[in-house]
């Protein structure tokens, strides 16, 4: 088949070249050869037609060859050329690094300044400390946004599931709590986390994806909480669960169905400036479902003291995979 | 703040060790009582190769308690992931040495994920991004190194001495032992302090604490002991801790330590 297509490509090219030659020679030799003026026009027409036909054959051959090439590589699960998402990711990674550089400088200087002020207490204006706190508070936000973009690009790549690895969900939640505890304290809030049982053990999962989902949930909870955020880990024989609860004002029932829509934030309803991209929950649920789990929400926005929002992430523990030799 | 890790060494392998972000981390590590040793190779042909050789030599000479290792060394293409190569060398030769990888973003490039996957799941290797706060770096290192400290400072005025099994109140020469906190009460406070030291938001569930209480209603007995601990520390500090201060009952699930401000 390939050899036939190559012949077509060459044949088409030769025909088109013949057309060009005919066109060029028509005014020079047409009159001499046929000795009649009227012959000139037919030769020109023939040349033009040959060019069109030749180029048509060549282009069609290339198109067929390209399509065949893609279908063969697609069956193998790999494309010789990069998919859109892979190319975007490749461009994003150096960009990611470069974008982080000025922020690392800003955060570094802010932390140095804070250390200097700590060494001389009472000298600094409280307003300056508030400004430094604001820079520090925005840092996790920036980290999450960059991470969201990266995961969003990866989600567009359907063939690119990361292999399952042994993961301690307790350790993942501990890291996220560590990251957000300082942010919460500065905002006058607090995070408490625990697991039941205390030693939850290992599961087989994608560590990055769990960390990403729970980070989005905790980031949201800290933003909307009144004073408390709780993260609780539990498990049953087939799944493990992460429940992220906050004592914020709650979400009205009519908005709950839109919560996981791409780009939706509460400000959309109030026609205010968005405080977040509205991608976090969309990405979190997409990732959870891709791993065979789910992300659900339950909320109470009543005016009494029970108002709250709770997200429940459930993911398969995959504990049978190693036994079946699927690792 | 009392230093609790005197004598412990952290080796820092990073070509930007003098950057503001690294200086802030080093300052915080030193506050913690760790001694930071910075790898500073002679300038040579390749930044990555020089750092790799110098890091391995430094570990060989003076086995540190942990290594803080950058991933990217300079702008050369070969050095973009040089740190992962150095990590491989260290893990092969010193598999028990705790290593904290300093990356651009923890959930970053696929190569880091691949490296994570190629390690033993219980390898003392962790990844943290460079924007992490110095406190986060300290918490990760504490857990990687894994040993319980001999004393835990809780805020500026409370110090738990694990070996002497005493809780000290006050700072400097005015520090005195709160002698009312002994036996089961000391164990309860130690559990809470150790958990807080490992991760400040971690709650200690009732099931874990009730082993230090007795009687027909261990929950009630525990509640009484918690109140007594708070009163004893409050008395020594000339204050009284309310329900949401020092030791917090979280929604009837357990208790959590909250250092006094």
Coordinates of C-alpha atoms in Angstrom, one line a residue:
Chain A
X1 CA 0.0 0.0 0.0
X2 CA 2.8 2.4 0.9
X3 CA 4.7 1.7 -2.3
X4 CA 1.5 2.3 -4.3
X5 CA 1.0 5.6 -2.5
X6 CA 4.6 6.6 -3.2
X7 CA 4.1 5.8 -6.9
X8 CA 1.0 8.0 -6.9
X9 CA 2.9 10.9 -5.2
X10 CA 5.8 10.6 -7.8
X11 CA 3.3 10.2 -10.7
X12 CA 1.3 13.3 -9.6
X13 CA 4.5 15.3 -9.3
X14 CA 5.7 14.3 -12.8
X15 CA 2.3 15.1 -14.3
X16 CA 2.2 18.5 -12.6
X17 CA 5.8 19.2 -13.8
X18 CA 4.7 18.2 -17.4
X19 CA 2.0 20.8 -17.1
X20 CA 4.5 23.5 -16.0
X21 CA 6.8 22.6 -19.0
X22 CA 3.8 22.7 -21.4
X23 CA 2.9 26.2 -20.1
X24 CA 6.4 27.5 -20.4
X25 CA 7.0 26.0 -23.9
X26 CA 3.6 26.9 -25.3
X27 CA 4.5 30.4 -26.5
X28 CA 7.9 29.4 -27.7
X29 CA 7.3 26.2 -29.6
X30 CA 3.5 26.0 -30.0
X31 CA 3.6 28.3 -33.0
X32 CA 6.6 26.6 -34.7
X33 CA 5.4 23.1 -34.1
X34 CA 1.9 23.5 -35.3
X35 CA 2.4 26.7 -37.3
X36 CA -1.1 27.8 -36.4
X37 CA -1.9 30.5 -33.9
X38 CA -4.9 28.7 -32.6
X39 CA -2.8 25.7 -31.5
X40 CA -1.3 27.9 -28.8
X41 CA -4.4 28.0 -26.7
X42 CA -5.2 24.3 -26.5
X43 CA -1.6 23.6 -25.4
X44 CA -2.0 26.2 -22.6
X45 CA -5.2 24.6 -21.6
X46 CA -3.6 21.2 -21.6
X47 CA -0.7 22.4 -19.5
X48 CA -3.0 24.0 -16.9
X49 CA -5.2 20.9 -16.7
X50 CA -2.1 18.8 -16.2
X51 CA -0.9 21.0 -13.3
X52 CA -4.2 20.8 -11.5
X53 CA -4.5 17.0 -12.1
X54 CA -0.9 16.4 -11.0
X55 CA -1.1 18.4 -7.8
X56 CA -4.4 16.8 -7.0
X57 CA -3.0 13.3 -7.3
X58 CA 0.1 14.4 -5.2
X59 CA -2.0 16.1 -2.4
X60 CA -4.5 13.2 -2.3
X61 CA -1.6 10.7 -1.9
X62 CA 0.0 12.7 0.9
X63 CA -3.4 12.9 2.7
X64 CA -4.1 9.2 2.5
X65 CA -0.6 8.4 3.7
X66 CA -0.9 10.7 6.7
X67 CA -4.3 9.3 7.7
X68 CA -2.9 5.7 7.4
X69 CA 0.1 6.6 9.5
X70 CA -2.0 8.1 12.3
X71 CA -4.4 5.2 12.5
X72 CA -1.5 2.7 12.8
X73 CA 0.2 4.7 15.6
X74 CA -3.1 5.3 17.3
X75 CA -3.6 1.6 17.7
X76 CA -0.3 1.4 19.4
X77 CA -1.4 4.2 21.8
X78 CA 1.5 6.4 20.7
X79 CA 1.7 9.2 18.2
X80 CA 5.0 9.9 16.6
X81 CA 4.0 13.6 16.7
X82 CA 2.9 15.1 19.9
X83 CA -0.7 15.5 20.7
X84 CA -2.0 19.0 21.4
X85 CA -1.9 18.5 25.2
X86 CA 1.7 17.1 25.1
X87 CA 2.9 20.0 23.1
X88 CA 1.2 22.5 25.4
X89 CA 2.7 20.8 28.4
X90 CA 6.1 20.9 26.9
X91 CA 5.7 24.6 26.4
X92 CA 4.2 25.1 29.8
X93 CA 7.0 23.5 31.8
X94 CA 9.7 26.0 31.1
X95 CA 7.1 28.8 31.3
X96 CA 6.1 27.3 34.7
X97 CA 9.7 27.5 35.9
X98 CA 10.2 31.0 34.6
X99 CA 7.0 32.3 36.0
X100 CA 7.9 30.9 39.4
X101 CA 11.2 32.7 39.5
X102 CA 10.0 36.2 40.2
X103 CA 7.5 34.9 42.7
X104 CA 10.3 33.0 44.5
X105 CA 12.2 36.3 44.7
X106 CA 9.2 38.2 46.0
X107 CA 8.4 35.4 48.6
X108 CA 12.1 35.2 49.6
X109 CA 12.4 39.0 50.1
X110 CA 9.1 39.0 52.0
X111 CA 10.4 36.2 54.3
X112 CA 13.7 38.0 54.8
X113 CA 11.9 41.2 55.7
X114 CA 9.7 39.3 58.2
X115 CA 12.8 37.8 59.8
X116 CA 14.3 41.3 60.2
X117 CA 11.1 42.6 61.7
X118 CA 10.9 39.6 64.1
X119 CA 14.5 40.4 65.3
X120 CA 13.3 43.9 66.2
X121 CA 9.8 43.5 67.6
X122 CA 7.6 46.6 67.9
X123 CA 9.5 48.6 65.3
X124 CA 7.4 47.8 62.3
X125 CA 4.0 49.3 61.5
X126 CA 1.2 46.6 61.8
X127 CA 0.1 47.6 58.3
X128 CA 3.4 46.4 56.9
X129 CA 2.9 43.1 58.6
X130 CA -0.5 42.8 57.1
X131 CA 1.0 43.4 53.6
X132 CA 3.6 40.7 54.2
X133 CA 0.9 38.3 55.4
X134 CA -1.1 39.0 52.2
X135 CA 2.0 38.1 50.0
X136 CA 2.4 34.9 52.0
X137 CA -1.3 34.1 51.7
X138 CA -1.2 34.4 48.0
X139 CA 1.7 32.0 47.6
X140 CA -0.3 28.8 48.0
X141 CA -3.0 30.3 45.8
X142 CA -0.3 30.7 43.1
X143 CA 1.0 27.2 43.6
X144 CA -2.4 25.8 43.2
X145 CA -3.2 27.8 40.1
X146 CA 0.0 26.6 38.3
X147 CA -0.8 23.1 39.4
X148 CA -4.4 23.4 38.1
X149 CA -3.2 24.5 34.7
X150 CA -0.8 21.6 34.5
X151 CA -3.4 19.0 35.5
X152 CA -6.0 20.6 33.2
X153 CA -3.6 20.1 30.3
X154 CA -2.9 16.5 31.4
X155 CA -6.6 15.8 31.6
X156 CA -6.9 16.6 27.9
X157 CA -4.6 13.7 27.2
X158 CA -6.8 10.6 27.5
X159 CA -4.1 8.1 27.0
X160 CA -1.9 9.3 29.7
X161 CA -3.0 7.7 33.0
X162 CA -0.2 7.5 35.6
X163 CA 0.5 4.1 37.0
X164 CA -0.9 3.2 40.4
X165 CA 1.7 3.5 43.2
X166 CA 1.5 2.7 47.0
X167 CA 0.3 5.9 48.7
X168 CA -0.3 6.8 52.3
X169 CA -3.4 9.0 52.2
X170 CA -2.7 10.1 55.7
X171 CA 0.7 11.6 54.7
X172 CA -0.9 13.3 51.7
X173 CA -3.6 15.0 53.9
X174 CA -0.9 15.9 56.5
X175 CA 1.1 17.7 53.9
X176 CA -1.9 19.7 52.7
X177 CA -2.9 20.6 56.2
X178 CA 0.7 21.8 56.9
X179 CA 0.5 24.0 53.8
X180 CA -2.8 25.6 54.7
X181 CA -2.5 25.8 58.4
X182 CA -0.4 28.9 58.3
X183 CA -2.8 30.5 55.8
X184 CA -5.8 29.6 57.9
X185 CA -4.2 31.0 61.1
X186 CA -3.5 34.3 59.5
X187 CA -7.1 34.5 58.4
X188 CA -8.3 33.7 61.9
X189 CA -9.4 30.2 61.0
X190 CA -8.1 26.7 61.8
X191 CA -7.7 23.4 60.2
X192 CA -8.1 20.1 62.1
X193 CA -7.5 16.8 60.4
X194 CA -7.5 13.2 61.5
X195 CA -8.0 9.7 60.2
X196 CA -10.2 6.8 61.5
X197 CA -8.6 4.4 62.1
X198 CA -5.5 6.3 63.1
X199 CA -3.3 4.0 61.0
X200 CA -5.2 4.1 57.7
X201 CA -2.3 2.3 55.9
X202 CA -1.5 2.1 52.2
X203 CA -3.7 2.3 49.1
X204 CA -2.7 1.9 45.5
X205 CA -3.5 5.2 43.7
X206 CA -2.1 8.2 41.9
X207 CA -0.5 10.2 44.7
X208 CA -0.3 13.4 42.6
X209 CA -4.0 13.2 41.7
X210 CA -5.1 12.7 45.4
X211 CA -2.9 15.6 46.5
X212 CA -4.3 17.8 43.8
X213 CA -8.0 17.0 44.5
X214 CA -7.7 17.4 48.3
X215 CA -5.6 20.6 47.9
X216 CA -8.4 22.1 45.8
X217 CA -11.0 21.1 48.4
X218 CA -9.0 22.5 51.4
X219 CA -8.2 25.7 49.5
X220 CA -11.9 26.2 48.9
X221 CA -12.8 25.3 52.5
X222 CA -10.3 27.7 54.0
X223 CA -11.5 30.5 51.7
X224 CA -15.2 30.1 52.6
X225 CA -15.0 28.8 56.2
X226 CA -16.2 30.9 59.2
X227 CA -13.6 29.7 61.6
X228 CA -13.2 25.9 61.2
X229 CA -12.1 23.5 58.5
X230 CA -12.0 19.7 59.2
X231 CA -10.5 17.0 57.0
X232 CA -11.3 13.5 58.0
X233 CA -10.0 10.3 56.4
X234 CA -11.9 7.0 56.6
X235 CA -12.0 3.8 54.7
X236 CA -14.1 0.6 53.9
X237 CA -12.8 -2.6 52.4
X238 CA -12.8 -1.3 48.8
X239 CA -12.6 2.5 49.1
X240 CA -11.1 5.3 51.1
X241 CA -12.8 8.6 51.7
X242 CA -11.7 12.2 52.4
X243 CA -14.3 14.5 53.8
X244 CA -13.5 18.2 53.8
X245 CA -15.9 20.2 56.0
X246 CA -16.2 23.9 56.7
X247 CA -18.5 26.0 58.8
X248 CA -19.0 28.6 56.1
X249 CA -22.3 30.1 55.1
X250 CA -23.2 27.1 52.9
X251 CA -24.4 27.0 49.3
X252 CA -28.0 27.4 48.2
X253 CA -29.5 24.2 46.8
X254 CA -30.1 25.7 43.3
X255 CA -26.3 26.4 42.9
X256 CA -25.1 23.0 44.1
X257 CA -25.7 21.5 40.7
X258 CA -23.4 24.1 39.1
X259 CA -20.6 23.8 41.6
X260 CA -18.6 21.4 39.5
X261 CA -19.1 23.3 36.2
X262 CA -16.0 24.6 34.6
X263 CA -15.5 28.2 35.5
X264 CA -18.4 28.5 37.9
X265 CA -17.7 30.5 41.1
X266 CA -20.2 32.1 43.6
X267 CA -19.3 35.5 42.2
X268 CA -20.7 34.5 38.9
X269 CA -24.2 34.6 40.5
X270 CA -23.5 37.8 42.3
X271 CA -22.0 39.4 39.2
X272 CA -18.9 40.3 41.2
X273 CA -15.2 40.0 40.3
X274 CA -14.1 36.3 40.5
X275 CA -11.8 35.5 43.4
X276 CA -10.8 32.2 41.8
X277 CA -10.7 30.6 38.3
X278 CA -13.6 28.3 39.0
X279 CA -11.5 25.4 37.6
X280 CA -10.6 23.7 40.9
X281 CA -13.7 21.8 41.6
X282 CA -14.2 20.9 37.9
X283 CA -10.7 19.5 37.8
X284 CA -11.1 17.7 41.1
X285 CA -14.3 15.9 40.1
X286 CA -12.9 15.0 36.6
X287 CA -9.7 13.5 38.2
X288 CA -11.8 11.6 40.9
X289 CA -14.0 10.1 38.2
X290 CA -11.1 9.3 36.0
X291 CA -9.6 7.2 38.9
X292 CA -12.9 5.3 39.3
X293 CA -14.1 7.4 42.3
X294 CA -16.3 10.4 42.7
X295 CA -16.6 13.8 44.4
X296 CA -19.9 14.9 45.9
X297 CA -21.1 17.8 47.9
X298 CA -23.6 18.4 50.7
X299 CA -24.4 21.8 52.1
X300 CA -26.7 23.6 54.4
X301 CA -27.1 27.4 54.0
X302 CA -29.7 27.8 56.8
X303 CA -29.4 30.9 58.9
X304 CA -29.1 28.9 62.2
X305 CA -25.8 27.6 63.5
X306 CA -25.7 24.4 61.4
X307 CA -24.7 26.0 58.1
X308 CA -21.8 24.2 56.6
X309 CA -20.4 22.6 53.4
X310 CA -18.9 19.2 53.1
X311 CA -17.2 17.6 50.1
X312 CA -16.8 13.9 50.1
X313 CA -14.1 12.3 47.9
X314 CA -14.3 8.6 47.4
X315 CA -11.6 6.7 45.6
X316 CA -10.9 2.9 45.1
X317 CA -8.1 1.6 47.3
X318 CA -7.1 -0.9 44.5
X319 CA -5.8 -3.2 47.2
X320 CA -6.5 -6.3 45.0
X321 CA -4.3 -5.0 42.1
X322 CA -1.0 -6.2 43.5
X323 CA -2.4 -9.6 44.4
X324 CA -3.6 -10.0 40.8
X325 CA -0.2 -9.1 39.5
X326 CA -1.6 -6.0 37.8
X327 CA 1.0 -3.6 39.1
Chain B
X1 CA 12.4 29.6 71.2
X2 CA 14.4 26.7 72.6
X3 CA 16.4 24.8 70.1
X4 CA 15.6 21.1 70.0
X5 CA 17.8 19.6 67.4
X6 CA 21.3 20.7 68.5
X7 CA 24.0 18.8 66.7
X8 CA 22.0 17.7 63.7
X9 CA 23.3 18.6 60.3
X10 CA 21.3 19.4 57.2
X11 CA 23.3 19.4 53.9
X12 CA 22.0 21.9 51.4
X13 CA 22.8 21.1 47.7
X14 CA 21.5 24.0 45.6
X15 CA 23.2 26.3 43.1
X16 CA 21.1 29.2 44.4
X17 CA 21.8 28.7 48.1
X18 CA 22.3 32.4 48.5
X19 CA 18.9 33.3 47.1
X20 CA 16.5 35.0 49.5
X21 CA 14.2 32.0 49.5
X22 CA 17.0 29.6 50.5
X23 CA 18.3 32.1 53.1
X24 CA 14.9 32.2 54.7
X25 CA 14.8 28.4 54.8
X26 CA 18.3 28.2 56.3
X27 CA 17.4 30.7 58.9
X28 CA 14.4 28.7 59.9
X29 CA 16.3 25.5 60.0
X30 CA 18.9 27.1 62.3
X31 CA 16.1 28.4 64.6
X32 CA 15.1 24.8 64.8
X33 CA 18.5 23.9 66.1
X34 CA 19.8 22.3 62.9
X35 CA 23.3 23.2 61.6
X36 CA 23.1 23.8 57.8
X37 CA 26.1 22.9 55.7
X38 CA 26.1 24.3 52.2
X39 CA 27.8 22.6 49.3
X40 CA 30.0 25.1 47.5
X41 CA 32.0 23.5 44.7
X42 CA 34.8 25.3 42.9
X43 CA 33.5 26.8 39.6
X44 CA 34.1 24.3 36.8
X45 CA 33.1 23.3 33.4
X46 CA 29.6 22.0 34.3
X47 CA 27.6 23.4 37.2
X48 CA 25.7 20.1 37.6
X49 CA 28.7 17.9 37.5
X50 CA 30.6 20.0 40.0
X51 CA 27.7 20.0 42.4
X52 CA 27.2 16.3 42.0
X53 CA 30.8 15.5 42.9
X54 CA 30.9 17.9 45.7
X55 CA 27.6 16.7 47.2
X56 CA 28.7 13.0 47.2
X57 CA 32.0 13.9 48.7
X58 CA 30.4 16.0 51.4
X59 CA 28.0 13.2 52.4
X60 CA 31.0 10.7 52.4
X61 CA 33.0 13.0 54.7
X62 CA 30.4 14.1 57.1
X63 CA 27.2 12.0 57.0
X64 CA 24.5 14.5 57.5
X65 CA 21.1 13.8 59.2
X66 CA 19.3 14.9 56.0
X67 CA 19.9 16.4 52.6
X68 CA 18.0 19.3 51.0
X69 CA 18.6 18.8 47.3
X70 CA 17.7 21.0 44.4
X71 CA 16.5 19.5 41.1
X72 CA 17.6 22.0 38.6
X73 CA 21.3 23.2 38.5
X74 CA 21.7 26.2 36.2
X75 CA 20.2 26.7 32.8
X76 CA 22.1 24.1 30.7
X77 CA 19.8 21.5 29.2
X78 CA 21.8 18.6 30.8
X79 CA 21.4 20.1 34.2
X80 CA 17.7 20.7 34.2
X81 CA 17.1 17.4 36.1
X82 CA 20.6 16.9 37.4
X83 CA 19.3 16.8 41.0
X84 CA 17.3 13.6 40.1
X85 CA 20.6 12.0 39.0
X86 CA 22.3 13.1 42.2
X87 CA 19.3 11.6 44.1
X88 CA 19.8 8.3 42.4
X89 CA 23.5 8.2 43.3
X90 CA 22.7 9.1 47.0
X91 CA 19.9 6.5 47.3
X92 CA 22.1 3.8 45.8
X93 CA 24.9 4.5 48.3
X94 CA 23.0 5.7 51.4
X95 CA 19.5 4.3 51.1
X96 CA 18.5 5.3 54.6
X97 CA 19.6 9.0 54.3
X98 CA 16.6 11.3 54.4
X99 CA 16.4 13.5 51.3
X100 CA 14.0 16.4 50.7
X101 CA 14.0 17.4 47.0
X102 CA 13.5 21.0 46.3
X103 CA 11.6 21.3 43.1
X104 CA 9.9 24.1 41.2
X105 CA 6.5 22.6 41.8
X106 CA 5.9 19.4 43.7
X107 CA 3.3 18.1 41.2
X108 CA 5.7 19.0 38.5
X109 CA 7.2 17.3 35.5
X110 CA 6.6 13.7 34.6
X111 CA 10.2 12.8 35.2
X112 CA 9.8 13.6 38.9
X113 CA 6.8 11.5 39.1
X114 CA 8.7 8.7 37.4
X115 CA 11.5 9.1 39.9
X116 CA 9.0 9.0 42.8
X117 CA 7.6 5.8 41.3
X118 CA 11.1 4.2 40.9
X119 CA 11.9 4.6 44.6
X120 CA 10.9 2.1 47.3
X121 CA 7.6 3.4 48.7
X122 CA 9.1 3.7 52.2
X123 CA 12.3 5.5 51.0
X124 CA 13.0 8.5 53.1
X125 CA 12.7 10.8 50.1
X126 CA 10.1 13.5 49.7
X127 CA 9.5 16.4 47.2
X128 CA 8.6 19.9 48.2
X129 CA 8.4 23.0 46.0
X130 CA 10.6 26.0 46.4
X131 CA 7.7 28.3 47.3
X132 CA 6.9 26.2 50.4
X133 CA 7.1 28.2 53.6
X134 CA 10.2 27.6 55.8
X135 CA 7.8 26.1 58.4
X136 CA 6.6 23.5 55.8
X137 CA 10.2 22.6 55.1
X138 CA 10.9 22.1 58.8
X139 CA 7.8 19.9 59.2
X140 CA 8.8 17.7 56.2
X141 CA 12.3 17.3 57.5
X142 CA 11.1 16.5 61.0
X143 CA 9.0 13.7 59.6
X144 CA 11.7 12.5 57.2
X145 CA 14.3 12.3 59.9
X146 CA 11.6 10.6 62.0
X147 CA 13.1 10.6 65.4
X148 CA 11.2 12.1 68.3
X149 CA 12.9 15.1 69.8
X150 CA 14.1 15.1 73.4
X151 CA 12.2 18.3 74.1
X152 CA 9.3 20.1 72.3
X153 CA 8.9 23.9 72.7
X154 CA 5.2 24.9 72.5
X155 CA 5.1 28.6 71.9
X156 CA 7.6 30.7 73.8
X157 CA 6.7 29.7 77.3
X158 CA 6.0 26.0 77.4
X159 CA 8.6 23.3 77.0
X160 CA 8.0 19.6 77.2
X161 CA 11.0 17.6 78.3
X162 CA 10.5 14.0 77.1
X163 CA 13.4 12.5 79.0
X164 CA 12.8 14.2 82.3
X165 CA 9.0 13.6 81.8
X166 CA 8.3 17.2 82.9
X167 CA 6.5 20.2 81.5
X168 CA 8.4 23.5 82.0
X169 CA 6.7 26.9 82.0
X170 CA 8.4 30.2 81.4
X171 CA 11.4 31.3 79.4
X172 CA 15.1 31.4 80.1
X173 CA 16.2 31.4 83.8
X174 CA 12.6 31.9 85.0
X175 CA 11.6 28.5 83.6
X176 CA 10.0 26.2 86.3
X177 CA 8.5 22.7 86.1
X178 CA 4.8 22.3 86.4
X179 CA 4.9 19.5 88.9
X180 CA 1.1 18.9 88.7
X181 CA 1.5 17.4 85.3
X182 CA 2.9 14.0 85.9
X183 CA 2.0 10.3 85.2
X184 CA -1.1 9.9 83.0
X185 CA -1.5 13.7 82.6
X186 CA 2.1 14.0 81.3
X187 CA 1.4 11.1 78.8
X188 CA -1.8 12.9 77.6
X189 CA 0.1 16.1 77.1
X190 CA 3.0 14.3 75.5
X191 CA 0.7 12.7 72.9
X192 CA -0.9 16.0 72.1
X193 CA 2.5 17.8 71.9
X194 CA 4.1 15.1 69.8
X195 CA 1.2 15.1 67.3
X196 CA 1.2 18.9 67.1
X197 CA 5.0 18.9 66.6
X198 CA 4.7 16.5 63.7
X199 CA 1.7 18.3 62.1
X200 CA 0.1 21.3 63.8
X201 CA -3.5 20.6 62.7
X202 CA -3.5 16.9 63.6
X203 CA -6.1 15.8 66.1
X204 CA -5.5 13.0 68.6
X205 CA -8.6 10.9 68.6
X206 CA -10.3 9.9 71.8
X207 CA -9.5 6.3 71.1
X208 CA -5.8 7.1 71.4
X209 CA -6.1 9.2 74.5
X210 CA -8.5 7.1 76.5
X211 CA -5.8 4.6 77.3
X212 CA -4.5 7.2 79.7
X213 CA -7.8 7.5 81.5
X214 CA -9.7 5.1 83.7
X215 CA -13.0 4.3 85.4
X216 CA -16.4 3.4 84.0
X217 CA -16.5 6.5 81.8
X218 CA -13.1 7.0 80.3
X219 CA -14.3 9.9 78.2
X220 CA -15.4 11.8 81.3
X221 CA -12.2 10.9 83.1
X222 CA -10.2 12.2 80.1
X223 CA -12.1 15.4 80.1
X224 CA -11.3 15.9 83.8
X225 CA -7.5 15.3 83.2
X226 CA -7.5 17.7 80.2
X227 CA -9.1 20.4 82.4
X228 CA -6.5 19.7 85.1
X229 CA -3.6 20.0 82.6
X230 CA -5.0 23.3 81.3
X231 CA -5.5 24.6 84.9
X232 CA -1.9 23.6 85.9
X233 CA -0.3 25.3 83.0
X234 CA -2.6 28.3 83.3
X235 CA -1.8 28.7 86.9
X236 CA 1.9 28.7 86.2
X237 CA 1.4 31.3 83.5
X238 CA -1.0 33.4 85.6
X239 CA -3.8 32.9 83.2
X240 CA -6.9 30.7 82.7
X241 CA -7.3 28.8 79.4
X242 CA -10.9 28.8 77.9
X243 CA -12.5 25.9 76.1
X244 CA -10.9 26.9 72.7
X245 CA -7.4 27.6 74.1
X246 CA -4.3 25.4 74.6
X247 CA -6.2 22.1 74.3
X248 CA -9.2 22.1 72.0
X249 CA -12.0 19.5 71.9
X250 CA -12.9 19.2 68.2
X251 CA -16.5 18.3 67.6
X252 CA -16.4 15.4 70.1
X253 CA -13.8 13.5 67.9
X254 CA -10.7 14.1 70.0
X255 CA -8.3 16.8 71.2
X256 CA -5.8 19.1 69.6
X257 CA -3.1 21.3 71.0
X258 CA -3.2 25.0 70.2
X259 CA -0.1 26.9 71.4
X260 CA -0.9 30.0 73.3
X261 CA -0.3 33.2 71.3

